[in-house]
Tab-separated table of C-alpha atoms in Angstrom:
chain	number	residue	atom	x	y	z
O	1	MET	CA	75.338	-76.689	-64.900
O	2	SER	CA	75.710	-73.010	-65.716
O	3	LEU	CA	74.325	-71.990	-62.325
O	4	GLN	CA	76.702	-69.592	-60.603
O	5	THR	CA	76.640	-71.595	-57.416
O	6	THR	CA	80.266	-72.496	-56.976
O	7	LEU	CA	83.221	-70.218	-56.602
O	8	ASP	CA	85.757	-71.798	-58.880
O	9	TYR	CA	89.218	-70.352	-58.622
O	10	ARG	CA	90.955	-72.917	-60.792
O	11	PRO	CA	92.197	-72.011	-64.270
O	12	ALA	CA	90.088	-73.438	-67.090
O	13	THR	CA	92.794	-75.948	-68.044
O	14	ALA	CA	92.811	-77.424	-64.543
O	15	ARG	CA	89.038	-77.699	-64.566
O	16	ALA	CA	89.032	-79.518	-67.880
O	17	GLY	CA	90.776	-82.789	-67.217
O	18	LEU	CA	92.706	-83.121	-63.992
O	19	ILE	CA	90.025	-84.488	-61.686
O	20	ILE	CA	91.099	-88.019	-60.941
O	21	ASP	CA	88.467	-90.345	-59.511
O	22	TRP	CA	89.403	-93.801	-58.343
O	23	THR	CA	86.992	-96.647	-58.900
O	24	PRO	CA	84.822	-97.204	-55.794
O	25	TYR	CA	86.062	-100.807	-55.571
O	26	LEU	CA	89.681	-99.664	-55.275
O	27	VAL	CA	88.682	-97.122	-52.611
O	28	GLY	CA	86.698	-99.804	-50.755
O	29	ILE	CA	89.719	-102.133	-50.801
O	30	GLY	CA	91.850	-99.223	-49.577
O	31	ILE	CA	89.552	-98.538	-46.627
O	32	GLY	CA	89.414	-102.273	-45.859
O	33	VAL	CA	93.212	-102.514	-45.839
O	34	LEU	CA	93.436	-99.317	-43.759
O	35	SER	CA	91.167	-101.095	-41.256
O	36	TRP	CA	93.637	-103.991	-41.022
O	37	VAL	CA	96.446	-101.535	-40.386
O	38	VAL	CA	94.672	-99.558	-37.642
O	39	PHE	CA	93.507	-102.733	-35.859
O	40	LEU	CA	97.039	-104.160	-35.997
O	41	VAL	CA	99.183	-101.076	-35.399
O	42	VAL	CA	97.186	-98.821	-33.057
O	43	ASN	CA	94.449	-101.193	-31.826
O	44	ASN	CA	91.886	-98.519	-32.689
O	45	PRO	CA	89.145	-98.968	-35.335
O	46	LEU	CA	88.226	-96.197	-37.787
O	47	GLY	CA	85.757	-93.761	-36.220
O	48	ILE	CA	84.903	-90.064	-36.233
O	49	THR	CA	82.106	-88.934	-33.931
O	50	THR	CA	83.532	-89.918	-30.530
O	51	ALA	CA	86.386	-87.494	-31.187
O	52	LEU	CA	83.958	-84.964	-32.662
O	53	SER	CA	82.000	-84.989	-29.391
O	54	GLN	CA	85.261	-84.186	-27.580
O	55	VAL	CA	85.595	-81.160	-29.879
O	56	SER	CA	81.987	-80.159	-29.093
O	57	GLY	CA	82.972	-80.113	-25.412
O	58	ALA	CA	85.882	-77.801	-26.197
O	59	VAL	CA	83.568	-75.510	-28.189
O	60	ALA	CA	81.000	-75.484	-25.375
O	61	THR	CA	83.588	-74.581	-22.740
O	62	PRO	CA	83.578	-70.770	-23.288
O	63	VAL	CA	79.759	-70.721	-23.186
O	64	LEU	CA	78.954	-73.201	-20.426
O	65	GLY	CA	82.169	-72.842	-18.445
O	66	ALA	CA	84.975	-75.370	-17.987
O	67	GLU	CA	83.413	-76.584	-14.740
O	68	ALA	CA	80.085	-77.455	-16.326
O	69	VAL	CA	81.773	-79.288	-19.204
O	70	ALA	CA	84.142	-81.268	-16.964
O	71	SER	CA	81.306	-82.293	-14.651
O	72	ASN	CA	78.965	-83.304	-17.478
O	73	SER	CA	78.643	-87.062	-17.277
O	74	TYR	CA	79.128	-87.501	-21.044
O	75	TRP	CA	82.054	-85.129	-21.565
O	76	ALA	CA	83.713	-86.389	-18.370
O	77	ARG	CA	84.593	-89.586	-20.251
O	78	ASN	CA	85.191	-87.810	-23.576
O	79	LEU	CA	87.198	-84.768	-22.491
O	80	PHE	CA	88.931	-82.807	-25.220
O	81	SER	CA	92.646	-83.333	-25.721
O	82	LEU	CA	94.937	-83.708	-28.703
O	83	ASP	CA	94.724	-87.482	-28.543
O	84	TYR	CA	94.598	-90.195	-31.194
O	85	GLY	CA	90.907	-89.547	-31.999
O	86	THR	CA	91.009	-85.779	-32.421
O	87	LEU	CA	94.283	-85.894	-34.396
O	88	PHE	CA	92.662	-88.483	-36.676
O	89	LEU	CA	90.016	-85.815	-37.468
O	90	VAL	CA	92.770	-83.357	-38.409
O	91	GLY	CA	94.296	-86.029	-40.630
O	92	THR	CA	90.978	-86.755	-42.376
O	93	LEU	CA	90.476	-83.072	-43.146
O	94	ALA	CA	94.047	-82.801	-44.442
O	95	GLY	CA	93.568	-85.958	-46.529
O	96	GLY	CA	90.580	-84.429	-48.322
O	97	PHE	CA	92.607	-81.283	-48.916
O	98	GLY	CA	95.637	-83.244	-50.146
O	99	SER	CA	93.558	-85.290	-52.574
O	100	ALA	CA	91.774	-82.198	-53.905
O	101	VAL	CA	95.006	-80.279	-54.424
O	102	LEU	CA	96.775	-83.216	-56.092
O	103	ALA	CA	93.759	-83.761	-58.370
O	104	GLY	CA	93.504	-80.040	-59.131
O	105	SER	CA	89.875	-80.207	-58.035
O	106	PHE	CA	90.035	-77.949	-54.958
O	107	ARG	CA	87.243	-75.385	-55.145
O	108	PHE	CA	85.001	-73.510	-52.760
O	109	GLU	CA	81.553	-75.037	-53.178
O	110	GLN	CA	78.531	-73.245	-51.738
O	111	VAL	CA	75.626	-75.048	-53.393
O	112	PRO	CA	76.035	-78.511	-54.980
O	113	THR	CA	74.367	-79.354	-58.316
O	114	VAL	CA	71.717	-81.797	-57.093
O	115	TRP	CA	70.596	-79.336	-54.405
O	116	ALA	CA	70.578	-76.369	-56.813
O	117	GLU	CA	68.447	-78.221	-59.381
O	118	ARG	CA	65.769	-78.824	-56.752
O	119	PHE	CA	66.002	-75.905	-54.313
O	120	GLY	CA	67.680	-73.176	-56.331
O	121	PRO	CA	71.033	-71.390	-56.080
O	122	SER	CA	70.583	-69.688	-52.660
O	123	PRO	CA	73.610	-70.474	-50.457
O	124	LEU	CA	71.684	-69.431	-47.324
O	125	LYS	CA	68.989	-72.043	-47.903
O	126	ARG	CA	71.658	-74.688	-48.428
O	127	TYR	CA	73.589	-73.592	-45.332
O	128	ALA	CA	70.436	-73.763	-43.198
O	129	ALA	CA	69.724	-77.329	-44.334
O	130	ALA	CA	73.364	-78.369	-43.841
O	131	PHE	CA	73.424	-76.896	-40.324
O	132	LEU	CA	70.146	-78.571	-39.323
O	133	GLY	CA	71.254	-81.830	-40.945
O	134	GLY	CA	74.546	-81.642	-39.052
O	135	ILE	CA	72.741	-81.294	-35.720
O	136	ILE	CA	70.424	-84.240	-36.436
O	137	ALA	CA	73.176	-86.479	-37.860
O	138	MET	CA	75.507	-85.846	-34.928
O	139	TYR	CA	72.803	-86.358	-32.305
O	140	GLY	CA	71.817	-89.588	-34.035
O	141	ALA	CA	75.426	-90.740	-34.322
O	142	ARG	CA	76.011	-90.196	-30.598
O	143	LEU	CA	72.744	-91.892	-29.629
O	144	ALA	CA	73.719	-94.861	-31.812
O	145	ASN	CA	77.273	-94.708	-30.397
O	146	GLY	CA	78.877	-94.339	-33.829
O	147	CYS	CA	78.429	-93.005	-37.367
O	148	THR	CA	78.953	-94.488	-40.828
O	149	SER	CA	82.622	-95.019	-39.954
O	150	GLY	CA	82.513	-96.347	-36.386
O	151	ASN	CA	79.226	-98.236	-36.556
O	152	GLY	CA	78.824	-98.799	-40.307
O	153	ILE	CA	82.295	-99.736	-41.524
O	154	SER	CA	84.146	-100.718	-38.325
O	155	GLY	CA	81.068	-102.329	-36.744
O	156	GLY	CA	79.943	-103.902	-40.016
O	157	LEU	CA	83.301	-105.518	-40.739
O	158	GLN	CA	83.454	-106.996	-37.211
O	159	LEU	CA	79.951	-108.411	-37.806
O	160	ALA	CA	78.733	-106.398	-34.801
O	161	LEU	CA	74.958	-106.498	-34.403
O	162	SER	CA	74.932	-102.750	-33.595
O	163	GLY	CA	76.725	-101.999	-36.881
O	164	TRP	CA	74.287	-103.922	-39.076
O	165	VAL	CA	71.202	-102.550	-37.295
O	166	PHE	CA	72.669	-99.058	-37.776
O	167	LEU	CA	73.304	-99.628	-41.504
O	168	ALA	CA	69.822	-101.041	-42.175
O	169	VAL	CA	67.916	-98.328	-40.290
O	170	MET	CA	69.945	-95.378	-41.565
O	171	PHE	CA	69.636	-96.517	-45.195
O	172	ALA	CA	65.865	-96.824	-44.705
O	173	THR	CA	65.289	-93.368	-43.206
O	174	GLY	CA	67.897	-91.803	-45.506
O	175	THR	CA	66.106	-93.187	-48.560
O	176	ALA	CA	62.718	-92.012	-47.296
O	177	THR	CA	64.133	-88.530	-46.619
O	178	ALA	CA	65.809	-88.312	-50.027
O	179	PHE	CA	62.659	-89.333	-51.883
O	180	ALA	CA	60.553	-86.900	-49.826
O	181	MET	CA	62.965	-84.033	-50.521
O	182	PHE	CA	63.708	-84.722	-54.173
O	183	ARG	CA	60.437	-86.323	-55.309
O	184	THR	CA	60.127	-83.975	-58.296
O	185	ALA	CA	63.692	-84.703	-59.416
O	186	ARG	CA	64.134	-87.093	-62.291
G	1	MET	CA	108.687	-102.660	-32.667
G	2	THR	CA	106.009	-103.851	-30.278
G	3	LEU	CA	102.394	-103.603	-31.324
G	4	PRO	CA	100.119	-101.855	-30.743
G	5	VAL	CA	101.988	-98.569	-31.001
G	6	THR	CA	101.129	-96.145	-28.170
G	7	GLY	CA	102.186	-92.708	-26.908
G	8	THR	CA	103.584	-89.984	-29.143
G	9	ALA	CA	104.216	-92.359	-32.038
G	10	ALA	CA	100.504	-93.259	-32.067
G	11	LEU	CA	99.620	-89.539	-32.223
G	12	ALA	CA	101.790	-89.119	-35.315
G	13	LEU	CA	100.170	-92.214	-36.817
G	14	ALA	CA	96.706	-90.737	-36.127
G	15	LEU	CA	97.570	-87.955	-38.573
G	16	VAL	CA	98.903	-90.439	-41.137
G	17	PHE	CA	95.938	-92.831	-40.918
G	18	GLY	CA	93.444	-89.955	-40.829
G	19	PHE	CA	95.093	-88.499	-43.923
G	20	ALA	CA	94.808	-91.851	-45.710
G	21	PHE	CA	91.119	-92.103	-44.745
G	22	GLY	CA	90.284	-88.568	-45.921
G	23	PHE	CA	92.300	-89.054	-49.107
G	24	LEU	CA	90.453	-92.292	-49.931
G	25	LEU	CA	87.025	-90.773	-49.211
G	26	HIS	CA	87.791	-87.807	-51.444
G	27	ARG	CA	89.205	-89.962	-54.271
G	28	GLY	CA	86.125	-92.188	-54.039
G	29	ARG	CA	83.897	-89.126	-54.702
G	30	VAL	CA	82.018	-89.662	-51.424
G	31	ALA	CA	83.292	-86.314	-50.128
G	32	ASP	CA	80.782	-84.960	-52.671
G	33	TYR	CA	77.208	-84.029	-51.660
G	34	ASN	CA	75.867	-85.143	-55.066
G	35	THR	CA	77.282	-88.678	-54.782
G	36	ILE	CA	75.788	-89.192	-51.311
G	37	VAL	CA	72.316	-87.872	-52.109
G	38	ARG	CA	72.167	-89.755	-55.434
G	39	GLN	CA	72.902	-92.989	-53.539
G	40	PHE	CA	69.786	-92.467	-51.431
G	41	LEU	CA	67.834	-91.773	-54.646
G	42	PHE	CA	69.256	-95.004	-56.196
G	43	GLN	CA	70.843	-93.000	-59.009
G	44	ASP	CA	74.493	-93.628	-58.060
G	45	PHE	CA	75.769	-96.667	-56.143
G	46	THR	CA	79.246	-95.395	-55.272
G	47	VAL	CA	78.540	-95.273	-51.525
G	48	LEU	CA	77.286	-98.877	-51.393
G	49	LYS	CA	80.146	-100.131	-53.588
G	50	ILE	CA	82.740	-98.555	-51.297
G	51	MET	CA	81.078	-99.624	-48.053
G	52	MET	CA	80.418	-103.234	-49.017
G	53	THR	CA	83.923	-103.677	-50.444
G	54	ALA	CA	85.489	-102.096	-47.333
G	55	ILE	CA	83.397	-104.237	-44.976
G	56	ILE	CA	84.217	-107.516	-46.755
G	57	VAL	CA	87.924	-106.843	-47.377
G	58	GLY	CA	88.378	-105.263	-43.939
G	59	GLY	CA	86.375	-107.945	-42.157
G	60	VAL	CA	88.181	-110.939	-43.643
G	61	GLY	CA	91.546	-109.445	-42.671
G	62	VAL	CA	90.498	-108.414	-39.181
G	63	PHE	CA	88.904	-111.805	-38.422
G	64	LEU	CA	92.091	-113.560	-39.607
G	65	MET	CA	94.252	-111.277	-37.442
G	66	VAL	CA	92.025	-111.892	-34.418
G	67	GLN	CA	92.107	-115.638	-35.056
G	68	PHE	CA	95.918	-115.643	-35.085
G	69	GLY	CA	96.201	-113.304	-32.110
G	70	TYR	CA	97.374	-110.144	-33.897
G	71	ALA	CA	94.307	-108.002	-33.199
G	72	LYS	CA	91.394	-107.584	-30.804
G	73	PHE	CA	87.754	-106.946	-31.582
G	74	HIS	CA	86.206	-103.616	-30.597
G	75	ILE	CA	82.493	-104.399	-30.539
G	76	LYS	CA	80.065	-101.626	-29.633
G	77	PRO	CA	77.178	-102.631	-27.352
G	78	ALA	CA	73.958	-103.477	-29.203
G	79	ASP	CA	71.656	-101.122	-27.275
G	80	LEU	CA	68.919	-101.790	-29.779
G	81	LEU	CA	66.552	-98.886	-29.028
G	82	ALA	CA	69.378	-96.328	-28.926
G	83	VAL	CA	71.064	-97.708	-32.065
G	84	SER	CA	67.750	-97.821	-33.984
G	85	LEU	CA	66.604	-94.356	-32.944
G	86	GLY	CA	70.079	-92.927	-33.474
G	87	ALA	CA	70.409	-94.523	-36.906
G	88	ALA	CA	66.916	-93.298	-37.862
G	89	LEU	CA	67.907	-89.724	-36.985
G	90	PHE	CA	71.294	-90.193	-38.638
G	91	GLY	CA	69.730	-91.190	-41.982
G	92	VAL	CA	67.537	-88.071	-42.010
G	93	GLY	CA	70.423	-85.828	-40.956
G	94	MET	CA	72.858	-87.342	-43.421
G	95	VAL	CA	70.573	-86.634	-46.396
G	96	LEU	CA	69.797	-83.062	-45.219
G	97	TYR	CA	73.491	-82.429	-44.636
G	98	GLY	CA	74.594	-84.445	-47.667
G	99	TYR	CA	77.542	-85.901	-45.785
G	100	CYS	CA	78.287	-88.252	-42.941
G	101	PRO	CA	80.794	-87.016	-40.345
G	102	GLY	CA	83.884	-88.591	-41.975
G	103	THR	CA	83.077	-87.558	-45.535
G	104	ALA	CA	82.149	-84.079	-44.261
G	105	LEU	CA	85.681	-83.552	-42.944
G	106	ALA	CA	87.193	-84.714	-46.235
G	107	ALA	CA	84.738	-82.435	-48.093
G	108	ILE	CA	85.757	-79.421	-45.998
G	109	GLY	CA	89.340	-80.224	-46.985
G	110	GLY	CA	88.206	-80.195	-50.610
G	111	GLY	CA	86.660	-76.723	-50.195
G	112	SER	CA	82.988	-77.442	-49.456
G	113	LEU	CA	81.706	-74.412	-47.543
G	114	HIS	CA	78.291	-75.952	-46.798
G	115	ALA	CA	80.089	-78.965	-45.300
G	116	LEU	CA	81.879	-76.497	-43.006
G	117	VAL	CA	78.573	-74.885	-41.980
G	118	GLY	CA	77.098	-78.340	-41.327
G	119	ALA	CA	80.129	-79.224	-39.190
G	120	GLY	CA	79.081	-76.325	-36.956
G	121	GLY	CA	75.707	-78.072	-36.737
G	122	MET	CA	77.435	-81.315	-35.784
G	123	LEU	CA	79.214	-79.583	-32.919
G	124	VAL	CA	75.849	-78.223	-31.729
G	125	GLY	CA	74.421	-81.749	-32.017
G	126	GLY	CA	77.289	-83.027	-29.882
G	127	ILE	CA	76.578	-80.375	-27.245
G	128	VAL	CA	72.854	-81.204	-27.206
G	129	TYR	CA	73.686	-84.890	-26.801
G	130	ALA	CA	76.022	-84.253	-23.873
G	131	LEU	CA	73.377	-82.081	-22.184
G	132	THR	CA	70.685	-84.754	-22.610
G	133	PHE	CA	72.983	-87.701	-21.880
G	134	ASP	CA	71.762	-88.389	-18.333
G	135	TRP	CA	68.186	-88.692	-19.586
G	136	VAL	CA	69.253	-90.848	-22.566
G	137	LYS	CA	71.300	-93.086	-20.284
G	138	ALA	CA	68.397	-93.589	-17.900
G	139	THR	CA	65.546	-94.024	-20.372
G	140	ILE	CA	66.842	-95.129	-23.804
G	141	LEU	CA	70.149	-96.965	-23.469
G	142	PRO	CA	68.799	-99.782	-21.248
G	143	VAL	CA	65.964	-100.717	-23.636
G	144	GLY	CA	66.896	-103.776	-25.692
G	145	ALA	CA	70.494	-103.730	-24.460
G	146	LEU	CA	71.888	-107.022	-25.783
G	147	GLY	CA	75.528	-106.305	-25.034
G	148	ARG	CA	78.557	-106.572	-27.330
G	149	VAL	CA	77.023	-109.110	-29.708
G	150	GLN	CA	78.354	-110.309	-33.061
G	151	LEU	CA	76.153	-111.768	-35.808
G	152	HIS	CA	77.919	-115.128	-36.087
G	153	THR	CA	77.634	-115.878	-32.361
G	154	LEU	CA	74.013	-114.719	-32.391
G	155	LEU	CA	73.210	-117.000	-35.346
G	156	GLY	CA	75.504	-119.798	-34.146
G	157	ILE	CA	77.300	-120.067	-37.497
G	158	SER	CA	80.836	-119.525	-38.765
G	159	PRO	CA	81.811	-115.906	-39.496
G	160	TRP	CA	83.224	-117.151	-42.818
G	161	ALA	CA	79.749	-118.285	-43.861
G	162	ILE	CA	78.530	-114.734	-43.279
G	163	PHE	CA	81.419	-113.219	-45.253
G	164	ALA	CA	80.798	-115.707	-48.067
G	165	ALA	CA	77.120	-114.731	-48.149
G	166	LEU	CA	78.029	-111.026	-48.052
G	167	ALA	CA	80.459	-111.527	-50.936
G	168	VAL	CA	77.778	-113.252	-53.029
G	169	VAL	CA	75.238	-110.489	-52.329
G	170	ALA	CA	77.819	-107.771	-53.035
G	171	LEU	CA	78.955	-109.390	-56.309
G	172	ALA	CA	75.362	-109.819	-57.494
G	173	LEU	CA	74.616	-106.182	-56.644
G	174	PHE	CA	77.801	-104.894	-58.301
G	175	VAL	CA	77.130	-106.867	-61.505
G	176	ALA	CA	73.515	-105.663	-61.648
G	177	VAL	CA	74.490	-102.034	-61.017
G	178	GLU	CA	77.355	-102.041	-63.547
G	179	ARG	CA	75.106	-103.658	-66.195
G	180	ALA	CA	72.404	-101.075	-65.611
G	181	SER	CA	74.848	-98.175	-65.839
G	182	ALA	CA	76.455	-99.644	-68.989
G	183	LYS	CA	73.002	-99.842	-70.570
G	184	ARG	CA	72.280	-96.206	-69.671
G	185	ALA	CA	75.599	-94.985	-71.107
């Protein structure tokens, strides 16, 4: 734990005892109830990657040109705007920040413990894996038409076949990947 | 107030509901790389506990609301080849990244710099998908396309039977996991 892998700007007293974790069951109930609310109030299930693909279109615009993005058959139906989906992303980011600040646990993390124990303290190595993983996860999420939120939770709770196939397959390949990567870990 | 809320009010609510989602993910420790990877190594069951509880609690409420006319289903099409291939890639990517897209955003909010770098990767992944979409649409999406299917209609049983079975499985898993972790402590 003494690896100098995280930049921790909190005073020692804040680090000692302020991190408040809720039991996973309470958080699960919270996300379940939040699902009721979004179905009822905005008629829009929890989901992340549809809006994230809109953002990818916005990011691609300076490189590919607005014309190319607007005429792309995928982005044409997912054009970027500050709509419900993209603002939900902003909210999710802010929610993580709000929780971290209230808990006194906000810190800049470069290399997490489990990674550092296996692959060492190099931030560059970790960044490379995170970047590659991000590409693969997002491509997969779009191909499957949803991620852990849209397919897993929202699809799962509606008993959608796509949701349960997604959950089963991603847990299988995720487990295989984790064991392959961390096989020497305890 | 008429439901569902639309227009500008819905945009404000997007921020509120998104905030609640990110807050819950962070409080549940799933905006933490270590928690996610340890789940896939069967060392920490936080992810499964949260997901199964959310699916059962959320599902019972949503099915009741649909039954009484207060909500509509939003079922994604079961394009089985695309969902399977996509999920297979997603599992690999999620473990490499250490986050899924939602928990990544909450983690960035909590200060994770590698989550931020990986979010750049996700944007690249989104661009690659858009550029390959015509090919995907022509060759992968039509294979095993069963439509917007739900498990209970497919099996010809009551959705409540499925939720009851899920609850039994979840309870058995939770008890086993809590016993094992109590023994280790």
